[in-house]
Amino acid sequence: MISGKVKPFGTSQLVAAGLVDDNVVQLNLFDTKYKTLKNRNLDRTVDDIRKKYGFTSLIKLSSKSTGATAVQRAGLVGGHAGGNSYE
């Protein structure tokens, strides 16, 4: 506060990724380690397919039902108009 007034500067964003080694697994009391590893491998496979062919290449069937918004929002920034609002 230089002049005694606080001026807002807008919004900011902080993104953090890759903070944990992929070889670290959080154990769950209700799932076996084999189920946890199977789910992890499935998640990686889905991520690889989506990176190669786009987010909408693999979606839940419920996203195709009437009123679903996942496919429509896939091209937006964080699911919102964001930078596309003036187009």
N, CA, C and O atoms as a MOPAC input file, in Angstrom:
PM7 MOZYME 1SCF
protein

 N      0.84500 1    -1.17500 1     0.00000 1
 C      0.00000 1     0.00000 1     0.00000 1
 C      0.89000 1     1.23700 1     0.00000 1
 O      1.42000 1     1.63300 1     1.03800 1
 N      1.03900 1     1.81200 1    -1.11700 1
 C      1.86600 1     3.00500 1    -1.23300 1
 C      1.04400 1     4.24300 1    -0.91200 1
 O      1.47600 1     5.09400 1    -0.13400 1
 N     -0.14700 1     4.35000 1    -1.51200 1
 C     -0.96100 1     5.54300 1    -1.30800 1
 C     -2.04200 1     5.33200 1    -0.24300 1
 O     -2.87800 1     6.21200 1    -0.03300 1
 N     -2.03400 1     4.19300 1     0.42100 1
 C     -3.05600 1     3.93800 1     1.42400 1
 C     -4.29500 1     3.26900 1     0.85100 1
 O     -5.21200 1     2.93300 1     1.60000 1
 N     -4.34000 1     3.07100 1    -0.45500 1
 C     -5.46800 1     2.41900 1    -1.10700 1
 C     -5.02100 1     1.07900 1    -1.68800 1
 O     -3.91300 1     0.95000 1    -2.20700 1
 N     -5.88900 1     0.10400 1    -1.59200 1
 C     -5.59700 1    -1.20600 1    -2.16000 1
 C     -6.29500 1    -1.30500 1    -3.50200 1
 O     -7.50400 1    -1.08600 1    -3.59100 1
 N     -5.55900 1    -1.62700 1    -4.53200 1
 C     -6.13500 1    -1.75200 1    -5.85500 1
 C     -6.10400 1    -3.21800 1    -6.28000 1
 O     -5.04900 1    -3.85100 1    -6.24300 1
 N     -7.23300 1    -3.75200 1    -6.67800 1
 C     -7.23800 1    -5.14000 1    -7.14400 1
 C     -6.51400 1    -5.26100 1    -8.48000 1
 O     -6.57500 1    -4.35400 1    -9.31100 1
 N     -5.83800 1    -6.36800 1    -8.68200 1
 C     -5.08200 1    -6.54100 1    -9.92100 1
 C     -5.69600 1    -7.58600 1   -10.84000 1
 O     -5.13100 1    -7.86700 1   -11.89700 1
 N     -6.81100 1    -8.16200 1   -10.48400 1
 C     -7.45600 1    -9.17400 1   -11.32100 1
 C     -7.30700 1   -10.54300 1   -10.70900 1
 O     -7.27200 1   -10.68900 1    -9.48700 1
 N     -7.22100 1   -11.52900 1   -11.54500 1
 C     -7.11500 1   -12.89400 1   -11.05100 1
 C     -5.73800 1   -13.45800 1   -11.35900 1
 O     -5.03400 1   -12.97500 1   -12.24500 1
 N     -5.37300 1   -14.47900 1   -10.61800 1
 C     -4.11600 1   -15.17100 1   -10.86900 1
 C     -4.37300 1   -16.67100 1   -10.77500 1
 O     -5.40300 1   -17.10600 1   -10.26000 1
 N     -3.43500 1   -17.44200 1   -11.27300 1
 C     -3.59900 1   -18.88300 1   -11.28600 1
 C     -2.26800 1   -19.53000 1   -10.95500 1
 O     -1.21800 1   -19.07300 1   -11.40600 1
 N     -2.31400 1   -20.59000 1   -10.17000 1
 C     -1.12400 1   -21.34700 1    -9.81700 1
 C     -1.35900 1   -22.78800 1   -10.21700 1
 O     -2.36800 1   -23.38200 1    -9.83900 1
 N     -0.43800 1   -23.35700 1   -10.97900 1
 C     -0.55400 1   -24.73500 1   -11.42200 1
 C      0.65700 1   -25.50000 1   -10.93600 1
 O      1.79100 1   -25.04700 1   -11.08800 1
 N      0.41700 1   -26.65800 1   -10.35200 1
 C      1.50800 1   -27.52000 1    -9.90100 1
 C      1.28800 1   -28.91400 1   -10.47800 1
 O      0.18600 1   -29.45800 1   -10.40400 1
 N      2.32700 1   -29.47900 1   -11.04200 1
 C      2.23200 1   -30.82000 1   -11.62100 1
 C      3.55000 1   -31.54100 1   -11.42800 1
 O      4.60500 1   -30.91500 1   -11.32100 1
 N      3.48200 1   -32.84100 1   -11.38600 1
 C      4.69100 1   -33.64500 1   -11.27000 1
 C      5.38600 1   -33.51900 1    -9.93600 1
 O      6.60700 1   -33.65500 1    -9.86200 1
 N      4.63400 1   -33.26000 1    -8.87500 1
 C      5.23200 1   -33.07600 1    -7.56000 1
 C      5.53600 1   -34.39000 1    -6.85400 1
 O      6.36400 1   -34.43800 1    -5.94400 1
 N      4.86700 1   -35.44900 1    -7.27500 1
 C      5.03700 1   -36.75000 1    -6.64000 1
 C      5.55500 1   -37.73900 1    -7.67600 1
 O      5.09300 1   -37.76100 1    -8.81600 1
 N      6.50500 1   -38.54300 1    -7.27200 1
 C      7.05100 1   -39.57200 1    -8.14100 1
 C      5.94900 1   -40.56300 1    -8.51900 1
 O      5.15400 1   -40.96000 1    -7.66800 1
 N      5.90100 1   -40.95900 1    -9.78300 1
 C      4.86800 1   -41.89400 1   -10.24600 1
 C      4.97500 1   -43.26400 1    -9.59700 1
 O      4.01800 1   -44.03700 1    -9.63300 1
 N      6.11400 1   -43.57800 1    -9.00800 1
 C      6.29100 1   -44.87400 1    -8.37100 1
 C      5.71900 1   -44.92200 1    -6.95900 1
 O      5.72800 1   -45.97800 1    -6.32600 1
 N      5.22700 1   -43.80200 1    -6.46100 1
 C      4.63800 1   -43.74300 1    -5.12700 1
 C      3.16000 1   -44.08000 1    -5.22500 1
 O      2.45300 1   -43.53300 1    -6.07100 1
 N      2.68700 1   -44.97600 1    -4.36500 1
 C      1.28700 1   -45.38100 1    -4.37300 1
 C      0.72900 1   -45.21300 1    -2.97100 1
 O      1.32500 1   -45.68100 1    -2.00100 1
 N     -0.41200 1   -44.54500 1    -2.86000 1
 C     -1.07600 1   -44.43900 1    -1.56900 1
 C     -1.92700 1   -45.67400 1    -1.37900 1
 O     -2.80500 1   -45.95800 1    -2.19500 1
 N     -1.67900 1   -46.40400 1    -0.32000 1
 C     -2.40400 1   -47.64700 1    -0.07000 1
 C     -3.78000 1   -47.36200 1     0.50100 1
 O     -4.00800 1   -46.34200 1     1.15100 1
 N     -4.68900 1   -48.29000 1     0.24200 1
 C     -6.06600 1   -48.16100 1     0.68200 1
 C     -6.40700 1   -49.40800 1     1.48800 1
 O     -6.09500 1   -50.52000 1     1.06000 1
 N     -7.03000 1   -49.24700 1     2.62300 1
 C     -7.36900 1   -50.39300 1     3.46400 1
 C     -8.42300 1   -51.29600 1     2.83300 1
 O     -8.52900 1   -52.46600 1     3.19900 1
 N     -9.18900 1   -50.77900 1     1.90700 1
 C    -10.31700 1   -51.52800 1     1.36200 1
 C    -10.02000 1   -52.17200 1     0.01100 1
 O    -10.78800 1   -53.02200 1    -0.44100 1
 N     -8.93800 1   -51.79200 1    -0.63600 1
 C     -8.57000 1   -52.36700 1    -1.93200 1
 C     -7.24700 1   -53.10600 1    -1.79900 1
 O     -6.39500 1   -52.74400 1    -0.98800 1
 N     -7.09100 1   -54.13700 1    -2.60200 1
 C     -5.81700 1   -54.84000 1    -2.61900 1
 C     -4.82100 1   -54.03300 1    -3.44400 1
 O     -5.20900 1   -53.18000 1    -4.24300 1
 N     -3.55400 1   -54.30700 1    -3.24600 1
 C     -2.53900 1   -53.57900 1    -4.01100 1
 C     -2.64900 1   -53.90300 1    -5.49000 1
 O     -2.29900 1   -53.07300 1    -6.32900 1
 N     -3.12900 1   -55.09700 1    -5.82700 1
 C     -3.28600 1   -55.46700 1    -7.22900 1
 C     -4.39800 1   -54.66800 1    -7.89100 1
 O     -4.27500 1   -54.26800 1    -9.04900 1
 N     -5.48200 1   -54.43500 1    -7.16300 1
 C     -6.56800 1   -53.61700 1    -7.70900 1
 C     -6.11000 1   -52.17600 1    -7.87700 1
 O     -6.45200 1   -51.52200 1    -8.86200 1
 N     -5.34300 1   -51.68600 1    -6.92100 1
 C     -4.82600 1   -50.32100 1    -6.99900 1
 C     -3.91300 1   -50.16300 1    -8.21100 1
 O     -4.01800 1   -49.17400 1    -8.93700 1
 N     -3.02200 1   -51.12100 1    -8.43600 1
 C     -2.11500 1   -51.05700 1    -9.58200 1
 C     -2.87600 1   -51.22200 1   -10.89100 1
 O     -2.52900 1   -50.59100 1   -11.88900 1
 N     -3.90500 1   -52.05700 1   -10.89900 1
 C     -4.72500 1   -52.23500 1   -12.10200 1
 C     -5.42900 1   -50.92900 1   -12.45700 1
 O     -5.45600 1   -50.53700 1   -13.62300 1
 N     -5.99600 1   -50.25500 1   -11.46100 1
 C     -6.66300 1   -48.97000 1   -11.69400 1
 C     -5.67300 1   -47.91400 1   -12.17300 1
 O     -6.00200 1   -47.09300 1   -13.02900 1
 N     -4.47600 1   -47.93400 1   -11.62700 1
 C     -3.45100 1   -46.97000 1   -12.02800 1
 C     -3.05900 1   -47.18600 1   -13.48900 1
 O     -2.90000 1   -46.22900 1   -14.24700 1
 N     -2.90500 1   -48.44400 1   -13.87100 1
 C     -2.56600 1   -48.75100 1   -15.26300 1
 C     -3.70300 1   -48.35300 1   -16.19900 1
 O     -3.45500 1   -47.85200 1   -17.29600 1
 N     -4.94700 1   -48.57100 1   -15.77400 1
 C     -6.10100 1   -48.16500 1   -16.58000 1
 C     -6.13500 1   -46.65000 1   -16.73700 1
 O     -6.38200 1   -46.14400 1   -17.83200 1
 N     -5.89000 1   -45.92500 1   -15.64800 1
 C     -5.86600 1   -44.46100 1   -15.70600 1
 C     -4.78700 1   -43.95900 1   -16.66300 1
 O     -5.02000 1   -43.02000 1   -17.42400 1
 N     -3.62000 1   -44.57500 1   -16.62800 1
 C     -2.53800 1   -44.16800 1   -17.52900 1
 C     -2.90200 1   -44.44100 1   -18.98500 1
 O     -2.59800 1   -43.64100 1   -19.87000 1
 N     -3.55400 1   -45.57700 1   -19.22700 1
 C     -3.96300 1   -45.92300 1   -20.58500 1
 C     -4.98200 1   -44.92300 1   -21.10900 1
 O     -4.88400 1   -44.47000 1   -22.24900 1
 N     -5.97100 1   -44.57600 1   -20.26800 1
 C     -6.97500 1   -43.58100 1   -20.65900 1
 C     -6.30100 1   -42.24000 1   -20.93600 1
 O     -6.63200 1   -41.57400 1   -21.91700 1
 N     -5.36200 1   -41.84000 1   -20.08600 1
 C     -4.63800 1   -40.57700 1   -20.29600 1
 C     -3.87000 1   -40.59200 1   -21.60700 1
 O     -3.87100 1   -39.60100 1   -22.33700 1
 N     -3.21400 1   -41.70800 1   -21.91500 1
 C     -2.43900 1   -41.80800 1   -23.16200 1
 C     -3.34400 1   -41.70200 1   -24.38600 1
 O     -3.00000 1   -41.02400 1   -25.35500 1
 N     -4.50000 1   -42.36800 1   -24.34900 1
 C     -5.44400 1   -42.31100 1   -25.47200 1
 C     -5.97300 1   -40.90000 1   -25.64700 1
 O     -6.07400 1   -40.40600 1   -26.77000 1
 N     -6.31500 1   -40.24400 1   -24.53600 1
 C     -6.83700 1   -38.87700 1   -24.61700 1
 C     -5.78500 1   -37.89200 1   -25.10200 1
 O     -6.11600 1   -36.93600 1   -25.80400 1
 N     -4.52300 1   -38.10600 1   -24.74100 1
 C     -3.45400 1   -37.23500 1   -25.23800 1
 C     -3.30400 1   -37.37700 1   -26.74600 1
 O     -3.07300 1   -36.39400 1   -27.45100 1
 N     -3.43600 1   -38.60200 1   -27.23600 1
 C     -3.22500 1   -38.85800 1   -28.65700 1
 C     -4.42600 1   -38.46000 1   -29.51000 1
 O     -4.26100 1   -37.89000 1   -30.58800 1
 N     -5.65000 1   -38.76200 1   -29.02400 1
 C     -6.84500 1   -38.57600 1   -29.84900 1
 C     -7.80300 1   -37.49200 1   -29.35000 1
 O     -8.81500 1   -37.22800 1   -29.99800 1
 N     -7.50500 1   -36.86300 1   -28.21700 1
 C     -8.37200 1   -35.81000 1   -27.67500 1
 C     -9.25100 1   -36.31600 1   -26.54200 1
 O     -9.49900 1   -37.51400 1   -26.41000 1
 N     -9.71600 1   -35.37700 1   -25.72900 1
 C    -10.49700 1   -35.72300 1   -24.53800 1
 C    -11.75700 1   -36.50200 1   -24.87800 1
 O    -12.10900 1   -37.44900 1   -24.17600 1
 N    -12.42700 1   -36.12000 1   -25.92900 1
 C    -13.71800 1   -36.73800 1   -26.24200 1
 C    -13.57800 1   -38.10600 1   -26.91200 1
 O    -14.58900 1   -38.72100 1   -27.25300 1
 N    -12.35900 1   -38.59200 1   -27.10700 1
 C    -12.18600 1   -39.92300 1   -27.69000 1
 C    -12.64300 1   -41.01800 1   -26.72900 1
 O    -13.08900 1   -42.07700 1   -27.17200 1
 N    -12.54200 1   -40.78400 1   -25.43200 1
 C    -13.03800 1   -41.71200 1   -24.41500 1
 C    -13.87100 1   -40.92700 1   -23.40700 1
 O    -13.34200 1   -40.10700 1   -22.65700 1
 N    -15.14800 1   -41.17900 1   -23.39500 1
 C    -16.03300 1   -40.53800 1   -22.42700 1
 C    -16.98800 1   -41.57400 1   -21.86100 1
 O    -17.18000 1   -42.63700 1   -22.45200 1
 N    -17.57800 1   -41.27100 1   -20.73300 1
 C    -18.58800 1   -42.15400 1   -20.15200 1
 C    -19.83700 1   -42.12000 1   -21.01700 1
 O    -20.14500 1   -41.10300 1   -21.63800 1
 N    -20.54800 1   -43.22400 1   -21.05600 1
 C    -21.76400 1   -43.28800 1   -21.85400 1
 C    -22.79000 1   -42.26100 1   -21.38900 1
 O    -23.56200 1   -41.74800 1   -22.19900 1
 N    -22.80500 1   -41.96000 1   -20.10300 1
 C    -23.76000 1   -40.97500 1   -19.58700 1
 C    -23.51500 1   -39.58500 1   -20.17300 1
 O    -24.41300 1   -38.74300 1   -20.16600 1
 N    -22.31300 1   -39.34000 1   -20.67500 1
 C    -22.00600 1   -38.04500 1   -21.28400 1
 C    -22.64900 1   -37.88100 1   -22.65000 1
 O    -22.62700 1   -36.78600 1   -23.21100 1
 N    -23.22000 1   -38.94800 1   -23.19500 1
 C    -23.91000 1   -38.88200 1   -24.47700 1
 C    -25.42100 1   -38.72400 1   -24.29700 1
 O    -26.14400 1   -38.55400 1   -25.27900 1
 N    -25.90100 1   -38.77700 1   -23.06400 1
 C    -27.33600 1   -38.68700 1   -22.81400 1
 C    -27.81900 1   -37.24000 1   -22.92600 1
 O    -27.01700 1   -36.30600 1   -22.93900 1
 N    -29.12300 1   -37.06900 1   -23.00500 1
 C    -29.73000 1   -35.74700 1   -23.11200 1
 C    -29.39200 1   -34.90900 1   -21.88000 1
 O    -29.54800 1   -35.36400 1   -20.74700 1
 N    -28.93600 1   -33.69900 1   -22.11000 1
 C    -28.61600 1   -32.79200 1   -21.01500 1
 C    -27.18500 1   -32.89200 1   -20.52100 1
 O    -26.76900 1   -32.08000 1   -19.69500 1
 N    -26.41500 1   -33.86500 1   -21.00300 1
 C    -25.02100 1   -34.00300 1   -20.57700 1
 C    -24.17900 1   -32.88200 1   -21.19400 1
 O    -24.46800 1   -32.42300 1   -22.29900 1
 N    -23.14600 1   -32.44500 1   -20.48300 1
 C    -22.36800 1   -31.29600 1   -20.93500 1
 C    -20.87800 1   -31.58500 1   -21.13300 1
 O    -20.14200 1   -30.69300 1   -21.55400 1
 N    -20.41300 1   -32.79700 1   -20.84500 1
 C    -18.97000 1   -33.08400 1   -20.90400 1
 C    -18.39100 1   -32.84100 1   -22.29300 1
 O    -17.32600 1   -32.23600 1   -22.41900 1
 N    -19.07200 1   -33.30100 1   -23.33000 1
 C    -18.55100 1   -33.14200 1   -24.68800 1
 C    -18.56900 1   -31.67400 1   -25.08900 1
 O    -17.61900 1   -31.18400 1   -25.70000 1
 N    -19.63400 1   -30.97900 1   -24.75200 1
 C    -19.76000 1   -29.55700 1   -25.09000 1
 C    -18.69500 1   -28.72600 1   -24.37800 1
 O    -18.14100 1   -27.79700 1   -24.96600 1
 N    -18.40400 1   -29.05000 1   -23.12000 1
 C    -17.47000 1   -28.26800 1   -22.32100 1
 C    -16.01300 1   -28.66000 1   -22.53000 1
 O    -15.11500 1   -27.98400 1   -22.02800 1
 N    -15.76600 1   -29.74300 1   -23.26400 1
 C    -14.40500 1   -30.24700 1   -23.44000 1
 C    -13.48400 1   -29.22300 1   -24.09100 1
 O    -12.29700 1   -29.17700 1   -23.76700 1
 N    -13.99700 1   -28.41200 1   -24.98900 1
 C    -13.16700 1   -27.42700 1   -25.67400 1
 C    -13.02700 1   -26.11000 1   -24.94800 1
 O    -12.34000 1   -25.21200 1   -25.43500 1
 N    -13.65000 1   -25.97000 1   -23.81000 1
 C    -13.60800 1   -24.71800 1   -23.06600 1
 C    -12.46800 1   -24.71200 1   -22.06400 1
 O    -11.91500 1   -25.76800 1   -21.75500 1
 N    -12.11500 1   -23.57000 1   -21.56300 1
 C    -11.05500 1   -23.43100 1   -20.57400 1
 C    -11.63100 1   -23.73300 1   -19.20000 1
 O    -12.43700 1   -22.95800 1   -18.68500 1
 N    -11.23200 1   -24.83900 1   -18.60600 1
 C    -11.74800 1   -25.21500 1   -17.29000 1
 C    -13.24600 1   -25.42000 1   -17.28400 1
 O    -13.87700 1   -25.28000 1   -16.23600 1
 N    -13.83800 1   -25.74900 1   -18.43000 1
 C    -15.27200 1   -25.94200 1   -18.52500 1
 C    -16.05500 1   -24.65200 1   -18.67000 1
 O    -17.28600 1   -24.66300 1   -18.67800 1
 N    -15.34700 1   -23.54400 1   -18.78600 1
 C    -15.99200 1   -22.22800 1   -18.90600 1
 C    -15.54900 1   -21.55900 1   -20.20300 1
 O    -14.59700 1   -22.00200 1   -20.84600 1
 N    -16.24200 1   -20.49700 1   -20.57900 1
 C    -15.92600 1   -19.79800 1   -21.82100 1
 C    -14.50500 1   -19.24100 1   -21.79600 1
 O    -13.82900 1   -19.25600 1   -22.82500 1
 N    -14.03800 1   -18.75400 1   -20.65600 1
 C    -12.66600 1   -18.26200 1   -20.51500 1
 C    -12.26500 1   -17.31100 1   -21.62200 1
 O    -12.93300 1   -16.30100 1   -21.84200 1
 N    -11.18300 1   -17.61700 1   -22.32400 1
 C    -10.65700 1   -16.78500 1   -23.39600 1
 C    -11.51300 1   -16.80700 1   -24.63500 1
 O    -11.31600 1   -15.98300 1   -25.52900 1
 N    -12.46600 1   -17.72900 1   -24.72100 1
 C    -13.33800 1   -17.83800 1   -25.90000 1
 C    -14.55700 1   -16.93500 1   -25.80400 1
 O    -15.38600 1   -16.93700 1   -26.71300 1
 N    -14.69100 1   -16.17000 1   -24.74000 1
 C    -15.91700 1   -15.41900 1   -24.51100 1
 C    -16.14800 1   -14.30300 1   -25.50700 1
 O    -17.28100 1   -13.84100 1   -25.64000 1
 N    -15.11500 1   -13.84500 1   -26.21900 1
 C    -15.27300 1   -12.73700 1   -27.15300 1
 C    -15.35800 1   -13.18500 1   -28.60000 1
 O    -15.45500 1   -12.35900 1   -29.50700 1
 N    -15.32100 1   -14.49100 1   -28.81800 1
 C    -15.38100 1   -15.00100 1   -30.19800 1
 C    -16.79400 1   -15.11800 1   -30.67800 1
 O    -17.02700 1   -15.53000 1   -31.81500 1

